[in-house]
Tab-separated table of N, CA and C in Angstrom:
chain	number	residue	atom	x	y	z
L	1	UNK	N	37.856	25.349	38.276
L	1	UNK	CA	36.884	26.190	37.586
L	1	UNK	C	35.489	25.572	37.653
L	2	UNK	N	35.413	24.265	37.694
L	2	UNK	CA	34.121	23.597	37.760
L	2	UNK	C	33.341	24.025	39.003
L	3	UNK	N	34.038	24.190	40.131
L	3	UNK	CA	33.362	24.587	41.366
L	3	UNK	C	32.736	25.972	41.260
L	4	UNK	N	33.427	26.891	40.612
L	4	UNK	CA	32.868	28.244	40.484
L	4	UNK	C	31.641	28.225	39.578
L	5	UNK	N	31.645	27.390	38.554
L	5	UNK	CA	30.475	27.288	37.685
L	5	UNK	C	29.284	26.716	38.447
L	6	UNK	N	29.539	25.777	39.345
L	6	UNK	CA	28.474	25.234	40.188
L	6	UNK	C	27.912	26.331	41.082
L	7	UNK	N	28.789	27.136	41.676
L	7	UNK	CA	28.348	28.239	42.540
L	7	UNK	C	27.559	29.282	41.756
L	8	UNK	N	27.999	29.565	40.540
L	8	UNK	CA	27.272	30.522	39.690
L	8	UNK	C	25.863	30.003	39.426
L	9	UNK	N	25.752	28.731	39.044
L	9	UNK	CA	24.437	28.155	38.759
L	9	UNK	C	23.549	28.114	39.996
L	10	UNK	N	24.114	27.795	41.155
L	10	UNK	CA	23.335	27.791	42.398
L	10	UNK	C	22.800	29.182	42.697
L	11	UNK	N	23.632	30.188	42.483
L	11	UNK	CA	23.214	31.559	42.741
L	11	UNK	C	22.155	31.997	41.733
L	12	UNK	N	22.332	31.630	40.466
L	12	UNK	CA	21.310	31.953	39.471
L	12	UNK	C	19.983	31.292	39.822
L	13	UNK	N	20.035	30.075	40.367
L	13	UNK	CA	18.804	29.395	40.784
L	13	UNK	C	18.074	30.184	41.869
L	14	UNK	N	18.830	30.860	42.739
L	14	UNK	CA	18.227	31.655	43.814
L	14	UNK	C	17.474	32.873	43.283
L	15	UNK	N	17.952	33.441	42.174
L	15	UNK	CA	17.338	34.676	41.666
L	15	UNK	C	16.455	34.447	40.439
L	16	UNK	N	16.466	33.239	39.926
L	16	UNK	CA	15.709	32.910	38.707
L	16	UNK	C	14.217	33.233	38.876
L	17	UNK	N	13.664	33.006	40.050
L	17	UNK	CA	12.221	33.226	40.249
L	17	UNK	C	11.811	34.682	40.025
L	18	UNK	N	12.715	35.621	40.247
L	18	UNK	CA	12.404	37.028	39.983
L	18	UNK	C	12.115	37.246	38.501
L	19	UNK	N	12.870	36.564	37.654
L	19	UNK	CA	12.674	36.691	36.208
L	19	UNK	C	11.489	35.849	35.743
L	20	UNK	N	11.338	34.667	36.328
L	20	UNK	CA	10.265	33.767	35.914
L	20	UNK	C	8.884	34.314	36.240
L	21	UNK	N	8.777	35.097	37.295
L	21	UNK	CA	7.459	35.646	37.640
L	21	UNK	C	6.962	36.610	36.564
L	22	UNK	N	7.874	37.127	35.751
L	22	UNK	CA	7.501	37.993	34.635
L	22	UNK	C	7.562	37.266	33.297
L	23	UNK	N	7.672	35.934	33.342
L	23	UNK	CA	7.664	35.139	32.114
L	23	UNK	C	9.015	34.972	31.458
L	24	UNK	N	10.096	35.316	32.169
L	24	UNK	CA	11.434	35.194	31.592
L	24	UNK	C	12.267	34.139	32.283
L	25	UNK	N	13.503	34.053	31.878
L	25	UNK	CA	14.448	33.128	32.500
L	25	UNK	C	15.858	33.533	32.094
L	26	UNK	N	16.826	32.923	32.751
L	26	UNK	CA	18.233	33.202	32.492
L	26	UNK	C	18.986	31.885	32.449
L	27	UNK	N	19.994	31.817	31.596
L	27	UNK	CA	20.803	30.599	31.476
L	27	UNK	C	22.284	30.970	31.523
L	28	UNK	N	23.023	30.242	32.344
L	28	UNK	CA	24.476	30.403	32.410
L	28	UNK	C	25.079	29.868	31.118
L	29	UNK	N	25.979	30.643	30.521
L	29	UNK	CA	26.661	30.223	29.298
L	29	UNK	C	28.121	29.889	29.588
L	30	UNK	N	28.842	30.833	30.203
L	30	UNK	CA	30.266	30.574	30.451
L	30	UNK	C	30.806	31.507	31.520
L	31	UNK	N	31.992	31.153	32.010
L	31	UNK	CA	32.718	31.988	32.960
L	31	UNK	C	34.156	32.074	32.500
L	32	UNK	N	34.673	33.293	32.368
L	32	UNK	CA	36.071	33.512	31.998
L	32	UNK	C	36.858	33.741	33.282
L	33	UNK	N	37.627	32.750	33.662
L	33	UNK	CA	38.379	32.797	34.913
L	33	UNK	C	39.391	33.943	34.933
L	34	UNK	N	39.938	34.298	33.786
L	34	UNK	CA	40.938	35.358	33.695
L	34	UNK	C	40.347	36.732	33.974
L	35	UNK	N	39.177	37.010	33.397
L	35	UNK	CA	38.558	38.329	33.538
L	35	UNK	C	37.504	38.389	34.638
L	36	UNK	N	36.998	37.230	35.052
L	36	UNK	CA	35.929	37.196	36.045
L	36	UNK	C	34.564	37.505	35.477
L	37	UNK	N	34.424	37.387	34.153
L	37	UNK	CA	33.176	37.735	33.480
L	37	UNK	C	32.312	36.493	33.257
L	38	UNK	N	31.062	36.591	33.690
L	38	UNK	CA	30.065	35.547	33.470
L	38	UNK	C	29.224	35.962	32.271
L	39	UNK	N	29.018	35.039	31.336
L	39	UNK	CA	28.129	35.273	30.198
L	39	UNK	C	26.835	34.507	30.430
L	40	UNK	N	25.719	35.179	30.187
L	40	UNK	CA	24.411	34.570	30.346
L	40	UNK	C	23.567	34.851	29.113
L	41	UNK	N	22.508	34.072	28.947
L	41	UNK	CA	21.527	34.378	27.913
L	41	UNK	C	20.172	34.520	28.581
L	42	UNK	N	19.341	35.351	28.009
L	42	UNK	CA	18.013	35.612	28.545
L	42	UNK	C	16.996	34.883	27.666
L	43	UNK	N	15.937	34.386	28.306
L	43	UNK	CA	14.932	33.599	27.592
L	43	UNK	C	13.532	34.055	27.943
L	44	UNK	N	12.569	33.553	27.185
L	44	UNK	CA	11.170	33.901	27.419
L	44	UNK	C	10.945	35.391	27.236
L	45	UNK	N	10.185	35.967	28.145
L	45	UNK	CA	9.855	37.393	28.049
L	45	UNK	C	11.088	38.281	28.180
L	46	UNK	N	12.159	37.749	28.776
L	46	UNK	CA	13.385	38.546	28.951
L	46	UNK	C	14.178	38.688	27.650
L	47	UNK	N	14.013	37.741	26.746
L	47	UNK	CA	14.745	37.793	25.472
L	47	UNK	C	14.220	38.953	24.648
L	48	UNK	N	15.069	39.900	24.381
L	48	UNK	CA	14.680	41.063	23.591
L	48	UNK	C	14.022	42.179	24.384
L	49	UNK	N	13.834	41.962	25.667
L	49	UNK	CA	13.220	42.989	26.507
L	49	UNK	C	14.184	44.166	26.663
L	50	UNK	N	13.636	45.361	26.617
L	50	UNK	CA	14.488	46.541	26.731
L	50	UNK	C	15.099	46.682	28.128
L	51	UNK	N	14.561	45.965	29.110
L	51	UNK	CA	15.084	46.020	30.469
L	51	UNK	C	16.065	44.894	30.779
L	52	UNK	N	16.342	44.020	29.824
L	52	UNK	CA	17.212	42.866	30.071
L	52	UNK	C	18.596	43.286	30.558
L	53	UNK	N	19.190	44.279	29.918
L	53	UNK	CA	20.520	44.730	30.356
L	53	UNK	C	20.474	45.335	31.751
L	54	UNK	N	19.391	46.029	32.067
L	54	UNK	CA	19.233	46.576	33.419
L	54	UNK	C	19.135	45.449	34.438
L	55	UNK	N	18.346	44.422	34.118
L	55	UNK	CA	18.219	43.277	35.015
L	55	UNK	C	19.560	42.592	35.227
L	56	UNK	N	20.337	42.470	34.159
L	56	UNK	CA	21.644	41.816	34.266
L	56	UNK	C	22.560	42.626	35.176
L	57	UNK	N	22.631	43.915	34.965
L	57	UNK	CA	23.549	44.759	35.736
L	57	UNK	C	23.052	45.038	37.154
L	58	UNK	N	21.759	45.294	37.306
L	58	UNK	CA	21.233	45.725	38.605
L	58	UNK	C	20.768	44.582	39.498
L	59	UNK	N	20.556	43.412	38.933
L	59	UNK	CA	20.110	42.277	39.735
L	59	UNK	C	21.133	41.151	39.695
L	60	UNK	N	21.332	40.604	38.523
L	60	UNK	CA	22.182	39.417	38.382
L	60	UNK	C	23.632	39.720	38.741
L	61	UNK	N	24.200	40.778	38.176
L	61	UNK	CA	25.598	41.103	38.447
L	61	UNK	C	25.838	41.446	39.915
L	62	UNK	N	24.954	42.213	40.497
L	62	UNK	CA	25.117	42.601	41.898
L	62	UNK	C	25.149	41.359	42.787
L	63	UNK	N	24.208	40.469	42.589
L	63	UNK	CA	24.131	39.282	43.440
L	63	UNK	C	25.295	38.340	43.180
L	64	UNK	N	25.625	38.086	41.914
L	64	UNK	CA	26.737	37.164	41.616
L	64	UNK	C	28.070	37.693	42.135
L	65	UNK	N	28.323	38.992	41.985
L	65	UNK	CA	29.605	39.524	42.464
L	65	UNK	C	29.695	39.498	43.982
L	66	UNK	N	28.553	39.597	44.658
L	66	UNK	CA	28.553	39.526	46.115
L	66	UNK	C	28.691	38.102	46.631
L	67	UNK	N	28.089	37.138	45.939
L	67	UNK	CA	28.006	35.781	46.465
L	67	UNK	C	29.039	34.806	45.920
L	68	UNK	N	29.615	35.103	44.755
L	68	UNK	CA	30.550	34.152	44.150
L	68	UNK	C	31.919	34.816	43.986
L	69	UNK	N	32.875	34.419	44.828
L	69	UNK	CA	34.224	34.985	44.715
L	69	UNK	C	34.809	34.736	43.317
L	70	UNK	N	35.391	35.783	42.768
L	70	UNK	CA	35.999	35.672	41.442
L	70	UNK	C	35.157	36.255	40.339
L	71	UNK	N	33.847	36.401	40.571
L	71	UNK	CA	32.975	37.007	39.568
L	71	UNK	C	33.097	38.520	39.681
L	72	UNK	N	33.402	39.154	38.554
L	72	UNK	CA	33.590	40.600	38.525
L	72	UNK	C	32.515	41.326	37.709
L	73	UNK	N	31.920	40.617	36.748
L	73	UNK	CA	30.916	41.240	35.890
L	73	UNK	C	30.060	40.159	35.245
L	74	UNK	N	28.890	40.576	34.780
L	74	UNK	CA	27.979	39.691	34.060
L	74	UNK	C	27.590	40.386	32.764
L	75	UNK	N	27.668	39.661	31.667
L	75	UNK	CA	27.319	40.228	30.365
L	75	UNK	C	26.351	39.294	29.635
L	76	UNK	N	25.626	39.875	28.706
L	76	UNK	CA	24.744	39.110	27.847
L	76	UNK	C	25.592	38.437	26.777
L	77	UNK	N	25.454	37.128	26.640
L	77	UNK	CA	26.231	36.379	25.652
L	77	UNK	C	25.904	36.865	24.241
L	78	UNK	N	26.897	36.842	23.398
L	78	UNK	CA	26.708	37.245	22.001
L	78	UNK	C	25.627	36.387	21.352
L	79	UNK	N	24.764	37.013	20.588
L	79	UNK	CA	23.715	36.285	19.893
L	79	UNK	C	22.545	35.879	20.768
L	80	UNK	N	22.468	36.430	21.962
L	80	UNK	CA	21.378	36.044	22.870
L	80	UNK	C	20.064	36.687	22.502
L	81	UNK	N	20.102	37.763	21.753
L	81	UNK	CA	18.856	38.399	21.347
L	81	UNK	C	18.591	38.107	19.918
């Protein structure tokens, strides 16, 4: 499981600049190996932004599911807003 978390973080590093250019950021929280769900938290301008869920589903989830085998979905971690 440690290897998949490394791959998730490497992939997030590749797309982080898209969020940072708008003053935001993303942080990996956890990966559920059973369900394939990655939990993330949003920071900076992304925290509380009405587009955060869109960014997660349309950017982060698409890229992670394509690049990291075993990832099936990405969700906002509880209490992230």
